[in-house]
Coordinates of C-alpha atoms and ligand atoms in Angstrom, one line a residue:
M170 CA 0.0 0.0 0.0
D171 CA 2.9 2.3 0.6
N172 CA 3.2 3.2 -3.1
K173 CA -0.4 4.3 -3.4
P174 CA 0.1 8.1 -3.2
R175 CA 2.9 7.6 -5.8
S176 CA 0.7 5.8 -8.2
N177 CA -1.9 8.5 -7.9
Y178 CA 0.7 11.1 -8.6
R179 CA 1.7 9.1 -11.7
V180 CA -1.9 9.0 -12.9
V181 CA -2.0 12.9 -12.7
E182 CA 1.3 13.0 -14.5
F183 CA 0.1 10.7 -17.3
A184 CA -3.1 12.6 -17.6
I185 CA -1.3 15.8 -18.2
A186 CA 1.0 14.2 -20.7
A187 CA -2.0 12.7 -22.5
V188 CA -3.6 16.1 -22.8
L189 CA -0.5 17.6 -24.1
T190 CA 0.4 14.9 -26.6
G191 CA -3.0 13.6 -27.6
F192 CA -4.3 10.3 -26.3
I193 CA -2.1 7.4 -25.3
C194 CA -3.3 5.1 -28.0
L195 CA -2.6 1.4 -27.5
Y196 CA -5.5 0.2 -29.6
G197 CA -4.7 1.6 -33.0
G198 CA -7.2 4.2 -34.2
G199 CA -5.0 6.2 -36.4
T200 CA -5.9 4.5 -39.7
S201 CA -6.1 6.5 -42.9
E202 CA -8.0 5.7 -46.0
A203 CA -4.7 5.9 -47.9
L204 CA -3.7 2.6 -46.4
A205 CA -3.5 -0.3 -48.8
Q206 CA -5.8 -3.3 -48.3
D207 CA -3.2 -5.3 -46.4
A208 CA -2.3 -2.4 -44.2
K209 CA -5.9 -2.0 -43.5
G210 CA -6.3 -5.6 -42.5
Q211 CA -3.2 -5.4 -40.3
A212 CA -4.4 -2.2 -38.6
F213 CA -7.7 -3.9 -37.9
I214 CA -5.9 -6.8 -36.4
E215 CA -3.7 -4.6 -34.4
K216 CA -6.7 -2.8 -32.9
A217 CA -7.5 -6.0 -31.1
F218 CA -3.9 -7.1 -30.5
P219 CA -1.7 -4.0 -30.1
H220 CA 1.7 -4.3 -31.7
S221 CA 4.6 -4.9 -29.3
N222 CA 6.1 -1.6 -30.3
K223 CA 3.2 0.0 -28.3
C224 CA 4.2 -1.9 -25.1
K225 CA 7.9 -1.0 -25.6
R226 CA 7.3 2.6 -24.7
C227 CA 6.6 1.7 -21.1
H228 CA 8.0 -1.9 -20.8
E229 CA 11.5 -1.4 -22.3
R230 CA 13.2 -4.1 -20.2
V231 CA 10.6 -6.7 -21.0
F232 CA 10.5 -5.8 -24.7
E233 CA 14.3 -5.9 -25.1
E234 CA 14.4 -9.4 -23.4
W235 CA 11.6 -10.7 -25.5
E236 CA 13.2 -9.2 -28.7
T237 CA 16.3 -11.5 -28.2
S238 CA 14.1 -14.6 -27.7
P239 CA 13.1 -17.1 -30.4
L240 CA 9.4 -16.1 -29.7
S241 CA 10.0 -12.7 -31.4
K242 CA 10.9 -14.5 -34.6
S243 CA 8.2 -17.1 -34.6
I244 CA 7.2 -16.3 -38.2
H245 CA 10.5 -15.0 -39.5
S246 CA 12.8 -18.0 -39.6
P247 CA 13.9 -19.5 -43.0
A248 CA 12.9 -23.0 -41.6
F249 CA 9.4 -21.8 -40.7
R250 CA 8.9 -20.1 -44.1
A251 CA 10.2 -23.1 -46.0
S252 CA 8.1 -25.6 -44.0
L253 CA 5.0 -23.3 -44.1
D254 CA 5.4 -23.5 -47.9
A255 CA 5.8 -27.2 -47.9
Y256 CA 2.7 -27.5 -45.7
L257 CA 0.6 -25.2 -47.9
N258 CA 1.6 -27.2 -51.0
S259 CA 0.9 -30.6 -49.4
P260 CA -2.3 -32.5 -50.0
G261 CA -3.5 -31.9 -46.4
G262 CA -2.4 -28.2 -46.4
K263 CA -5.9 -26.7 -46.8
D264 CA -6.2 -24.9 -43.5
K265 CA -4.2 -21.7 -44.2
A266 CA -4.3 -20.6 -40.6
L267 CA -3.0 -23.7 -39.1
C268 CA 0.6 -23.0 -38.6
F269 CA -0.2 -19.6 -37.3
R270 CA -2.5 -20.9 -34.6
C271 CA 0.7 -21.0 -32.4
H272 CA 3.2 -19.0 -34.4
A273 CA 0.9 -15.9 -34.6
P274 CA -2.1 -17.0 -32.5
H275 CA -4.2 -13.8 -33.1
V276 CA -5.0 -15.5 -36.4
R277 CA -7.5 -17.5 -34.4
E278 CA -9.6 -14.4 -34.1
F279 CA -9.0 -13.3 -37.7
S280 CA -9.2 -16.5 -39.8
D281 CA -10.4 -14.6 -42.8
Q282 CA -7.1 -12.7 -42.8
A283 CA -4.9 -15.9 -43.0
Q284 CA -3.5 -15.0 -46.3
L285 CA -2.2 -11.7 -44.9
F286 CA -0.3 -13.8 -42.2
I287 CA 1.1 -16.0 -45.0
D288 CA 2.2 -13.0 -47.2
Q289 CA 3.8 -11.4 -44.2
A290 CA 5.7 -14.5 -43.2
K291 CA 6.8 -15.1 -46.8
S292 CA 8.2 -11.6 -47.0
G293 CA 10.8 -12.6 -44.6
D294 CA 10.6 -9.3 -42.8
P295 CA 7.1 -9.3 -41.3
S296 CA 5.8 -6.2 -39.5
L297 CA 3.0 -8.3 -38.0
D298 CA 3.8 -9.7 -34.6
G299 CA 4.1 -13.5 -34.1
V300 CA 4.1 -14.5 -30.4
A301 CA 4.3 -11.1 -28.9
C302 CA 3.1 -9.3 -25.8
A303 CA -0.7 -9.1 -26.5
Q304 CA -0.7 -12.7 -27.9
C305 CA 0.0 -13.9 -24.4
H306 CA -1.3 -11.1 -22.1
L307 CA -4.8 -11.1 -23.6
I308 CA -5.3 -14.8 -22.9
K309 CA -8.0 -15.0 -20.3
Q310 CA -8.4 -18.8 -20.0
V311 CA -6.9 -22.0 -21.4
D312 CA -9.1 -25.0 -21.9
R313 CA -7.0 -28.0 -20.9
A314 CA -9.8 -30.4 -21.8
K315 CA -9.1 -29.8 -25.6
H316 CA -6.1 -31.4 -27.4
P317 CA -4.2 -29.3 -28.0
P318 CA -5.5 -27.0 -25.3
D319 CA -7.4 -23.9 -26.5
P320 CA -6.8 -20.3 -25.4
K321 CA -9.6 -17.9 -25.0
Y322 CA -8.9 -14.4 -25.9
E323 CA -10.9 -11.5 -24.7
I324 CA -11.2 -9.3 -27.8
G325 CA -12.1 -5.7 -27.5
S326 CA -11.1 -5.5 -23.7
K327 CA -8.5 -3.1 -22.6
T328 CA -7.5 -5.3 -19.8
L329 CA -4.1 -7.0 -19.9
Y330 CA -3.7 -10.1 -17.7
G331 CA -0.5 -10.7 -15.7
P332 CA 1.0 -12.0 -12.5
Y333 CA 0.5 -9.0 -10.2
K334 CA -2.2 -8.3 -7.8
D335 CA -0.4 -5.1 -6.6
F336 CA 0.1 -3.6 -10.0
V337 CA 0.7 0.2 -10.4
Q338 CA -2.1 1.9 -12.4
N339 CA -1.3 3.3 -15.8
L340 CA -3.3 5.2 -18.4
A341 CA -2.6 2.8 -21.3
H342 CA -4.4 -0.2 -20.1
Q343 CA -6.1 -1.8 -17.2
S344 CA -4.3 -4.6 -15.4
M345 CA -5.7 -7.8 -13.8
E346 CA -4.0 -10.6 -11.9
L347 CA -4.6 -14.0 -13.4
G348 CA -3.2 -17.2 -11.8
L349 CA -2.9 -18.7 -15.2
F350 CA 0.3 -16.6 -15.8
Q351 CA 2.2 -18.6 -13.2
K352 CA 0.9 -22.0 -14.5
S353 CA 2.1 -24.3 -17.2
D354 CA -1.3 -24.3 -18.8
L355 CA -0.5 -21.0 -20.5
C356 CA 2.5 -22.5 -22.2
L357 CA 0.9 -25.9 -22.9
N358 CA -1.6 -24.4 -25.2
C359 CA 1.1 -24.1 -27.8
H360 CA 3.8 -26.5 -26.5
Q361 CA 1.9 -29.8 -25.8
S362 CA 0.9 -31.1 -29.2
V363 CA 0.4 -29.8 -32.7
P364 CA -2.9 -30.2 -34.5
S365 CA -1.1 -30.6 -37.9
A366 CA 0.2 -33.9 -36.5
A367 CA -3.1 -35.1 -35.3
N368 CA -2.8 -38.3 -37.4
L369 CA -0.2 -39.5 -35.0
G370 CA -2.7 -39.8 -32.1
K371 CA -1.0 -40.3 -28.8
A372 CA 2.5 -40.0 -30.5
N373 CA 1.7 -36.3 -31.1
D374 CA 3.0 -35.5 -27.7
L375 CA 5.8 -33.0 -27.7
L376 CA 6.7 -33.0 -24.0
G377 CA 5.9 -36.6 -22.8
N378 CA 4.9 -37.4 -19.2
W379 CA 6.2 -34.1 -18.0
D380 CA 3.6 -34.0 -15.2
Q381 CA 5.1 -37.1 -13.7
S382 CA 8.6 -35.6 -13.6
Q383 CA 10.4 -34.8 -10.3
A384 CA 10.5 -31.0 -11.1
V385 CA 6.8 -30.8 -11.7
K386 CA 6.0 -32.9 -8.7
S387 CA 8.0 -30.5 -6.6
G388 CA 5.8 -27.7 -7.9
K389 CA 7.8 -26.3 -10.8
E390 CA 5.9 -24.8 -13.7
C391 CA 7.4 -24.1 -17.2
Q392 CA 7.9 -20.4 -16.0
H393 CA 10.2 -21.5 -13.2
C394 CA 12.9 -22.6 -15.6
H395 CA 12.0 -20.8 -18.9
M396 CA 11.0 -17.4 -17.4
P397 CA 13.2 -17.3 -14.4
E398 CA 12.5 -14.8 -11.6
Q399 CA 14.8 -11.7 -11.4
V400 CA 14.6 -8.3 -9.9
G401 CA 14.0 -5.3 -12.1
E402 CA 11.6 -2.7 -13.3
S403 CA 8.4 -4.0 -14.6
A404 CA 7.5 -0.7 -16.2
N405 CA 10.0 2.2 -17.0
G406 CA 10.7 4.2 -13.9
E407 CA 8.7 2.1 -11.5
K408 CA 10.0 0.7 -8.3
K409 CA 12.2 -2.5 -8.7
R410 CA 10.3 -5.7 -7.9
K411 CA 10.2 -9.4 -8.7
V412 CA 10.0 -9.7 -12.5
A413 CA 10.0 -12.6 -15.0
N414 CA 12.8 -13.0 -17.6
H415 CA 11.3 -12.7 -21.0
T416 CA 14.3 -14.0 -23.0
F417 CA 12.7 -17.5 -22.8
P418 CA 15.9 -19.4 -22.3
G419 CA 15.8 -22.8 -24.2
R420 CA 18.2 -23.8 -26.8
L421 CA 19.7 -20.4 -26.4
G422 CA 20.9 -19.2 -23.0
K423 CA 22.4 -20.7 -19.8
L424 CA 19.6 -23.1 -19.1
R425 CA 21.1 -25.4 -21.7
Q426 CA 23.9 -26.3 -19.3
E427 CA 21.4 -27.8 -16.9
A428 CA 19.9 -30.1 -19.6
A429 CA 22.0 -33.2 -19.0
K430 CA 25.0 -34.9 -17.3
L431 CA 27.4 -37.1 -19.0
D432 CA 29.3 -39.9 -17.2
V433 CA 32.1 -41.4 -19.3
Q434 CA 33.9 -44.8 -18.5
T435 CA 36.6 -46.1 -20.7
K436 CA 37.8 -49.8 -20.4
I437 CA 40.8 -51.1 -22.2
E438 CA 40.9 -54.9 -22.7
G439 CA 43.9 -55.6 -24.9
D440 CA 43.1 -54.7 -28.5
K441 CA 39.6 -53.7 -27.6
T442 CA 38.4 -50.6 -25.9
T443 CA 34.9 -49.9 -24.7
V444 CA 33.5 -46.5 -23.8
T445 CA 30.3 -46.5 -21.7
V446 CA 28.4 -43.1 -21.6
K447 CA 25.6 -42.5 -19.2
V448 CA 23.4 -39.7 -20.5
Q449 CA 21.3 -38.4 -17.7
S450 CA 18.6 -36.0 -18.8
L451 CA 17.8 -33.4 -16.2
V452 CA 14.8 -32.1 -18.3
P453 CA 11.4 -32.7 -16.9
H454 CA 10.0 -33.3 -20.4
H455 CA 11.1 -34.9 -23.7
L456 CA 14.6 -33.9 -24.9
P457 CA 14.2 -32.8 -27.6
A458 CA 10.6 -31.6 -27.8
T459 CA 9.4 -33.3 -31.0
H460 CA 8.1 -30.4 -33.1
P461 CA 9.4 -29.6 -35.8
A462 CA 9.7 -33.3 -36.6
W463 CA 13.4 -33.0 -37.6
A464 CA 14.4 -32.0 -34.1
T465 CA 17.2 -34.1 -32.7
V466 CA 19.7 -34.2 -29.8
V467 CA 23.0 -36.0 -30.9
L468 CA 25.5 -37.8 -28.7
D469 CA 28.9 -37.7 -30.5
L470 CA 31.9 -39.9 -29.7
D471 CA 35.3 -38.8 -31.0
V472 CA 38.4 -40.8 -30.1
K473 CA 41.7 -39.0 -30.8
G474 CA 45.0 -40.9 -31.0
K475 CA 48.5 -40.0 -32.0
N476 CA 48.8 -36.2 -33.0
L477 CA 45.1 -35.8 -31.9
K478 CA 44.0 -37.5 -35.1
T479 CA 40.5 -39.0 -34.9
V480 CA 40.9 -42.8 -34.9
F481 CA 37.2 -43.7 -34.2
A482 CA 33.9 -41.7 -34.3
D483 CA 30.4 -42.8 -33.7
K484 CA 27.1 -41.2 -32.7
R485 CA 23.6 -41.8 -31.3
I486 CA 20.6 -39.8 -32.3
Y487 CA 17.8 -39.0 -30.0
G488 CA 14.7 -38.0 -31.9
R489 CA 11.8 -39.6 -33.9
T490 CA 11.5 -41.1 -37.3
Y491 CA 8.1 -40.7 -39.0
V492 CA 6.6 -42.2 -42.1
D493 CA 3.8 -40.7 -44.3
A494 CA 0.7 -42.4 -45.7
K495 CA 2.9 -43.9 -48.5
G496 CA 5.3 -45.4 -45.9
Q497 CA 8.1 -43.0 -46.9
K498 CA 10.2 -41.4 -44.2
T499 CA 9.3 -37.7 -43.7
V500 CA 10.6 -34.8 -41.5
F501 CA 7.2 -33.0 -41.7
D502 CA 4.8 -33.8 -38.9
F503 CA 1.9 -32.6 -41.1
E504 CA 2.6 -35.5 -43.3
A505 CA 3.4 -38.1 -40.7
V506 CA 1.0 -40.9 -39.9
K507 CA 3.2 -43.1 -37.8
V508 CA 6.3 -43.1 -35.6
V509 CA 8.6 -45.9 -36.7
D510 CA 11.5 -45.2 -34.3
D511 CA 11.6 -43.1 -31.1
T512 CA 14.8 -42.5 -29.3
V513 CA 13.7 -39.3 -27.6
L514 CA 15.1 -39.0 -24.0
K515 CA 12.1 -39.3 -21.7
P516 CA 11.6 -36.9 -18.7
D517 CA 14.5 -37.5 -16.2
E518 CA 15.6 -40.6 -18.1
T519 CA 19.2 -42.0 -17.9
R520 CA 20.3 -43.7 -21.1
V521 CA 23.4 -45.9 -21.3
E522 CA 25.4 -46.1 -24.5
T523 CA 28.3 -48.4 -25.2
F524 CA 30.8 -48.0 -28.0
S525 CA 33.6 -50.5 -28.9
F526 CA 36.6 -49.9 -31.1
P527 CA 40.2 -51.1 -31.5
T528 CA 42.5 -49.7 -28.9
P529 CA 44.5 -46.9 -30.5
K530 CA 48.0 -47.9 -31.4
D531 CA 51.4 -46.1 -31.4
T532 CA 50.4 -43.7 -28.7
K533 CA 50.8 -43.6 -24.9
T534 CA 47.4 -41.9 -24.4
F535 CA 44.3 -41.1 -26.3
D536 CA 41.5 -38.7 -25.9
V537 CA 37.8 -39.6 -25.5
E538 CA 35.6 -36.7 -26.4
V539 CA 31.9 -37.0 -25.8
T540 CA 29.5 -34.2 -26.9
L541 CA 25.8 -33.8 -26.5
S542 CA 24.3 -31.2 -28.9
Y543 CA 21.0 -30.2 -30.5
G544 CA 21.3 -31.4 -34.0
A545 CA 21.2 -29.2 -37.2
I546 CA 18.2 -29.3 -39.4
T547 CA 17.8 -32.4 -41.6
G548 CA 15.4 -33.2 -44.6
P549 CA 15.2 -33.9 -48.3
P550 CA 17.8 -31.9 -50.2
P551 CA 15.3 -29.7 -52.0
F552 CA 13.8 -28.6 -48.8
L553 CA 17.2 -27.9 -47.2
Q554 CA 18.1 -25.9 -50.4
R555 CA 15.0 -23.9 -49.9
V556 CA 15.8 -23.1 -46.3
E557 CA 19.3 -22.1 -47.4
A558 CA 17.8 -19.8 -50.2
E559 CA 15.4 -18.2 -47.7
S560 CA 18.2 -17.2 -45.3
S561 CA 20.3 -14.1 -45.8
Q562 CA 23.1 -16.1 -44.3
G563 CA 22.8 -19.1 -46.6
L564 CA 24.4 -22.2 -45.1
Q565 CA 25.8 -20.1 -42.3
D566 CA 22.2 -19.7 -40.9
P567 CA 22.1 -21.0 -37.3
V568 CA 19.6 -23.7 -38.2
F569 CA 22.4 -25.5 -40.1
Q570 CA 24.7 -25.5 -37.0
P571 CA 24.6 -27.9 -34.1
I572 CA 24.2 -26.2 -30.6
E573 CA 26.4 -27.8 -28.0
I574 CA 24.8 -28.8 -24.7
V575 CA 27.6 -30.5 -22.7
K576 CA 31.0 -32.0 -23.5
R577 CA 33.4 -34.2 -21.7
V578 CA 37.0 -34.9 -22.6
E579 CA 39.1 -37.5 -21.0
N580 CA 42.7 -38.4 -21.5
I581 CA 43.2 -42.2 -21.3
P582 CA 46.6 -43.9 -20.8
V583 CA 47.2 -47.0 -22.9
G584 CA 48.8 -50.0 -21.2
K585 CA 48.9 -51.2 -17.7
Ligands
HEC896 C1 0.9 -18.7 -28.6 C2 1.7 -19.8 -28.6 C3 2.8 -20.0 -27.5 C4 2.6 -19.8 -26.2 C5 1.4 -19.5 -25.4 C6 3.9 -20.1 -25.6 N1 4.8 -20.4 -26.6 FE1 6.8 -20.8 -26.3 N2 7.0 -20.9 -28.3 C7 6.1 -20.7 -29.3 C8 6.6 -20.8 -30.6 C9 5.9 -20.8 -31.9 C10 8.0 -20.9 -30.5 C11 9.1 -21.1 -31.5 C12 9.6 -19.8 -32.0 C13 10.5 -20.0 -33.1 O1 11.7 -20.4 -32.9 O2 10.0 -19.8 -34.2 C14 8.2 -21.0 -29.0 C15 9.5 -21.1 -28.4 C16 9.7 -21.2 -27.0 C17 11.0 -21.4 -26.4 C18 12.3 -21.6 -27.1 C19 12.6 -23.0 -27.5 C20 13.9 -23.4 -28.0 O3 13.9 -24.2 -28.9 O4 14.9 -22.7 -27.7 C21 10.8 -21.5 -25.1 C22 11.8 -21.7 -24.0 C23 9.4 -21.3 -24.8 N3 8.8 -21.1 -26.1 C24 8.8 -21.3 -23.6 C25 7.5 -21.0 -23.4 C26 6.9 -20.8 -22.0 C27 7.6 -21.0 -20.8 C28 5.6 -20.4 -22.2 C29 4.6 -20.1 -21.2 C30 4.9 -19.0 -20.2 C31 5.3 -20.3 -23.7 N4 6.5 -20.7 -24.3 C32 4.1 -20.0 -24.2 C33 4.7 -20.6 -29.0 C34 4.2 -20.3 -27.8
HEC897 C1 0.2 -26.2 -31.4 C2 1.1 -25.1 -31.7 C3 1.9 -25.1 -33.1 C4 1.4 -25.3 -34.3 C5 0.0 -25.5 -34.8 C6 2.6 -25.2 -35.2 N1 3.7 -25.0 -34.4 FE1 5.6 -24.8 -35.1 N2 6.3 -24.6 -33.2 C7 5.5 -24.5 -32.1 C8 6.4 -24.4 -30.9 C9 5.9 -24.4 -29.5 C10 7.7 -24.4 -31.4 C11 8.9 -24.4 -30.6 C12 9.3 -25.8 -30.3 C13 10.6 -26.0 -29.6 O1 11.5 -25.2 -29.7 O2 10.7 -27.0 -28.8 C14 7.6 -24.5 -32.8 C15 8.7 -24.5 -33.7 C16 8.6 -24.6 -35.1 C17 9.8 -24.5 -35.9 C18 11.2 -24.4 -35.5 C19 11.5 -22.9 -35.2 C20 11.6 -22.0 -36.3 O3 10.8 -21.0 -36.4 O4 12.4 -22.3 -37.3 C21 9.3 -24.6 -37.2 C22 10.2 -24.6 -38.5 C23 7.9 -24.7 -37.2 N3 7.5 -24.8 -35.8 C24 7.1 -24.9 -38.2 C25 5.7 -25.1 -38.2 C26 4.8 -25.3 -39.3 C27 5.2 -25.2 -40.8 C28 3.6 -25.4 -38.8 C29 2.3 -25.8 -39.6 C30 2.3 -26.9 -40.4 C31 3.6 -25.3 -37.4 N4 4.9 -25.1 -37.0 C32 2.6 -25.4 -36.6 C33 4.1 -24.6 -32.0 C34 3.3 -24.9 -33.1
HEC898 C1 4.8 -16.6 -24.2 C2 4.0 -15.7 -23.5 C3 4.4 -14.3 -23.1 C4 4.9 -13.3 -24.0 C5 5.2 -13.5 -25.5 C6 5.1 -12.1 -23.2 N1 4.9 -12.4 -21.9 FE1 4.9 -11.0 -20.4 N2 4.6 -12.5 -19.1 C7 4.2 -13.8 -19.4 C8 4.1 -14.6 -18.2 C9 3.7 -16.1 -18.1 C10 4.4 -13.7 -17.1 C11 4.4 -14.1 -15.6 C12 5.6 -14.9 -15.3 C13 5.8 -15.2 -13.9 O1 5.3 -14.4 -13.0 O2 6.3 -16.3 -13.5 C14 4.6 -12.4 -17.7 C15 4.9 -11.3 -17.0 C16 4.9 -10.0 -17.5 C17 5.0 -8.8 -16.8 C18 5.1 -8.6 -15.3 C19 6.5 -9.1 -14.8 C20 7.7 -8.5 -15.6 O3 8.6 -9.1 -15.9 O4 7.7 -7.2 -15.7 C21 4.9 -7.7 -17.7 C22 5.0 -6.3 -17.4 C23 4.9 -8.3 -19.0 N3 4.8 -9.7 -18.9 C24 4.8 -7.6 -20.2 C25 5.1 -8.2 -21.4 C26 5.5 -7.5 -22.6 C27 5.5 -6.0 -22.7 C28 5.7 -8.4 -23.6 C29 6.2 -8.1 -25.1 C30 7.4 -7.4 -25.2 C31 5.5 -9.7 -23.0 N4 5.1 -9.5 -21.7 C32 5.6 -10.9 -23.7 C33 4.1 -14.3 -20.6 C34 4.4 -13.7 -21.8
HEC899 C1 1.8 4.2 -20.6 C2 2.7 3.2 -20.2 C3 2.3 1.7 -20.5 C4 2.0 1.1 -21.7 C5 2.1 1.8 -23.1 C6 1.9 -0.2 -21.5 N1 1.9 -0.5 -20.1 FE1 1.7 -2.3 -19.2 N2 2.0 -1.5 -17.4 C7 2.4 -0.2 -17.2 C8 2.6 0.1 -15.8 C9 3.0 1.4 -15.1 C10 2.4 -1.2 -15.1 C11 2.5 -1.5 -13.7 C12 3.9 -2.1 -13.4 C13 4.1 -2.4 -11.9 O1 3.2 -2.6 -11.2 O2 5.3 -2.5 -11.5 C14 2.0 -2.1 -16.2 C15 1.7 -3.5 -16.0 C16 1.6 -4.4 -17.0 C17 1.4 -5.8 -16.7 C18 1.2 -6.5 -15.4 C19 -0.2 -6.6 -15.1 C20 -0.5 -7.5 -13.9 O3 -1.5 -7.3 -13.2 O4 0.3 -8.4 -13.6 C21 1.3 -6.4 -18.0 C22 1.1 -7.9 -18.3 C23 1.4 -5.3 -18.9 N3 1.6 -4.2 -18.3 C24 1.5 -5.6 -20.3 C25 1.5 -4.6 -21.3 C26 1.4 -4.8 -22.7 C27 1.2 -6.2 -23.3 C28 1.4 -3.5 -23.3 C29 1.2 -3.3 -24.7 C30 0.0 -3.8 -25.4 C31 1.5 -2.6 -22.3 N4 1.6 -3.2 -21.0 C32 1.6 -1.1 -22.5 C33 2.5 0.8 -18.2 C34 2.2 0.6 -19.5
HEC900 C1 13.1 -27.9 -14.0 C2 13.2 -27.0 -15.1 C3 12.3 -27.1 -16.3 C4 10.9 -27.1 -16.3 C5 10.0 -27.0 -15.2 C6 10.5 -27.1 -17.8 N1 11.6 -27.2 -18.6 FE1 11.7 -27.0 -20.6 N2 13.7 -27.3 -20.5 C7 14.5 -27.4 -19.4 C8 15.8 -27.7 -19.8 C9 17.0 -27.8 -18.8 C10 15.8 -27.8 -21.2 C11 17.0 -28.2 -22.1 C12 18.0 -27.2 -22.3 C13 17.5 -26.0 -23.1 O1 17.2 -26.2 -24.2 O2 17.7 -25.0 -22.5 C14 14.5 -27.4 -21.6 C15 14.1 -27.3 -22.9 C16 12.9 -26.8 -23.4 C17 12.5 -26.4 -24.7 C18 13.5 -26.4 -25.9 C19 14.1 -27.6 -26.2 C20 13.6 -28.4 -27.4 O3 13.9 -29.6 -27.4 O4 12.9 -27.8 -28.3 C21 11.2 -26.0 -24.8 C22 10.4 -25.6 -25.9 C23 10.7 -26.3 -23.4 N3 11.8 -26.7 -22.6 C24 9.5 -26.0 -23.0 C25 9.0 -26.3 -21.7 C26 7.6 -26.2 -21.3 C27 6.4 -25.9 -22.2 C28 7.4 -26.5 -20.0 C29 6.3 -26.7 -19.1 C30 5.3 -27.8 -19.4 C31 8.8 -26.8 -19.5 N4 9.7 -26.6 -20.6 C32 9.2 -27.1 -18.2 C33 14.0 -27.3 -18.1 C34 12.7 -27.2 -17.8

């Protein structure tokens, strides 16, 4: 309560500023007849879902964090654009809004504008938001009985939902505390399963039995790890308080180092050497999550002998292999009808891998290097060429590079 007088003061201050500068306009309004059809459509959409630029004015910290996250590029990436195209050209690709249901979820309220979303994504430099501020903070309810769960937006309301009961008032929007914002349900509506892979039935389950994991049983929601608590300004110039990190650490960021532990044992028996690797997943859900369908985590073994030359290499791949209706392998979940191989690391699972090879010769010691990484994109060559062509960085695009999770290097002496 001690900041009440201060918040009243701020309201007065905002009111004066509003009179001087014209209204604080979150909800569009400034449309002109000169706008082209698409721009009109976009303005109409942004009346209901204000663009993130509007929030940036007062929530600079949050905006800058979000801007570095993959969420801010959910309709930008070359892989998304190339696979969107593959979907739209596939026999089942009739529902134009489908991919956007999670990649730009405001399409749910504007399904007649799906082509605008497609054109924007295809442009490679969309001005339309994907998963931005309003796309989460206007969700009032998530229906977990549906598969995938269904978000309910409150359109036309000027209330933004969030975690605070004791929010400071402002003139741009009303605020309301909603428990949903500290619950996994909010995230599951996009992260649990994809409707495009509905043919897979139960196998269309991106996270696995996450609710049986140790972390979840001890009360941790998705936000605990993927929106870690920190202290900072929630709105510019406001008193510091507990806030939530909006960089959404995942493949990028420090959280990655907490994904798995590797235990490496090397046994030399004369001419034969055996390396046993225990891969302990510390993730309370599937690793990797299985959308897009090419997602993999790769365990690489590299044995380096004399002059650090590789004398043996092998790998294990954690992911899923899907086939389409014709029985052909596919990396597109929208074509998949069956999982023919599933090596995904289950929540909290420990997997033991053994590798055998001839003991390196002509050397006193050799190195055993074990690396766990997120794998690079895979798929049929025409698709990969399309991804390459869609990227300004070509083959240097991050999607073609593995991302290291953990690495162990051991130096092993040969002989007794
Ligand atoms: C409206 C749909 C939607 C909601 C709701 C949503 N996400 Fe996501 N999320 C996405 C999409 C789409 C991507 C992929 C963005 C990209 O890379 O194109 C993503 C990416 C991520 C990533 C990065 C994953 C990686 O591979 O590094 C994390 C972490 C994440 N989301 C966490 C969360 C958490 C935590 C919540 C709940 C607070 C949440 N998301 C709610 C759609 C959503
Ligand atoms: C139910 C929600 C949902 C739907 C529908 C959906 N996606 Fe995704 N998509 C996600 C989430 C969540 C992620 C992030 C996954 C992760 O990092 O584990 C993602 C990630 C991706 C990625 C990798 C990140 C990137 O942007 O390069 C691609 C590509 C992708 N989706 C393509 C598609 C395509 C194409 C469709 C339509 C056929 C589609 N998605 C439909 C939720 C969805
Ligand atoms: C994927 C969903 C998602 C997106 C996108 C998102 N938020 Fe949030 N936001 C949340 C959740 C969930 C919380 C509460 C987290 C908690 O308390 O554990 C939150 C908390 C907040 C808070 C209060 C705490 C703080 O960190 O200041 C503000 C303000 C906020 N968000 C503004 C924004 C703005 C502005 C954007 C766009 C730049 C944005 N959010 C994008 C889900 C999202
Ligand atoms: C005129 C400045 C201003 C603008 C513009 C603005 N906000 Fe806020 N917002 C605030 C202030 C001030 C708070 C209170 C912060 C606090 O209590 O520490 C707040 C609080 C919030 C909260 C927390 C609500 C709660 O009860 O937990 C969310 C979420 C939020 N804003 C989202 C947004 C989003 C999304 C946009 C853009 C559509 C936006 N804001 C635009 C000033 C603004
Ligand atoms: C106890 C911490 C923890 C909780 C709780 C948690 N995760 Fe994760 N998550 C991780 C770790 C660790 C990784 C792997 C390292 C990384 O990618 O940062 C990960 C990876 C991810 C990724 C990216 C990896 C991929 O394979 O695409 C997504 C998306 C994700 N989690 C979503 C979620 C969602 C949604 C929830 C809630 C249902 C959740 N996580 C709950 C720790 C957690």
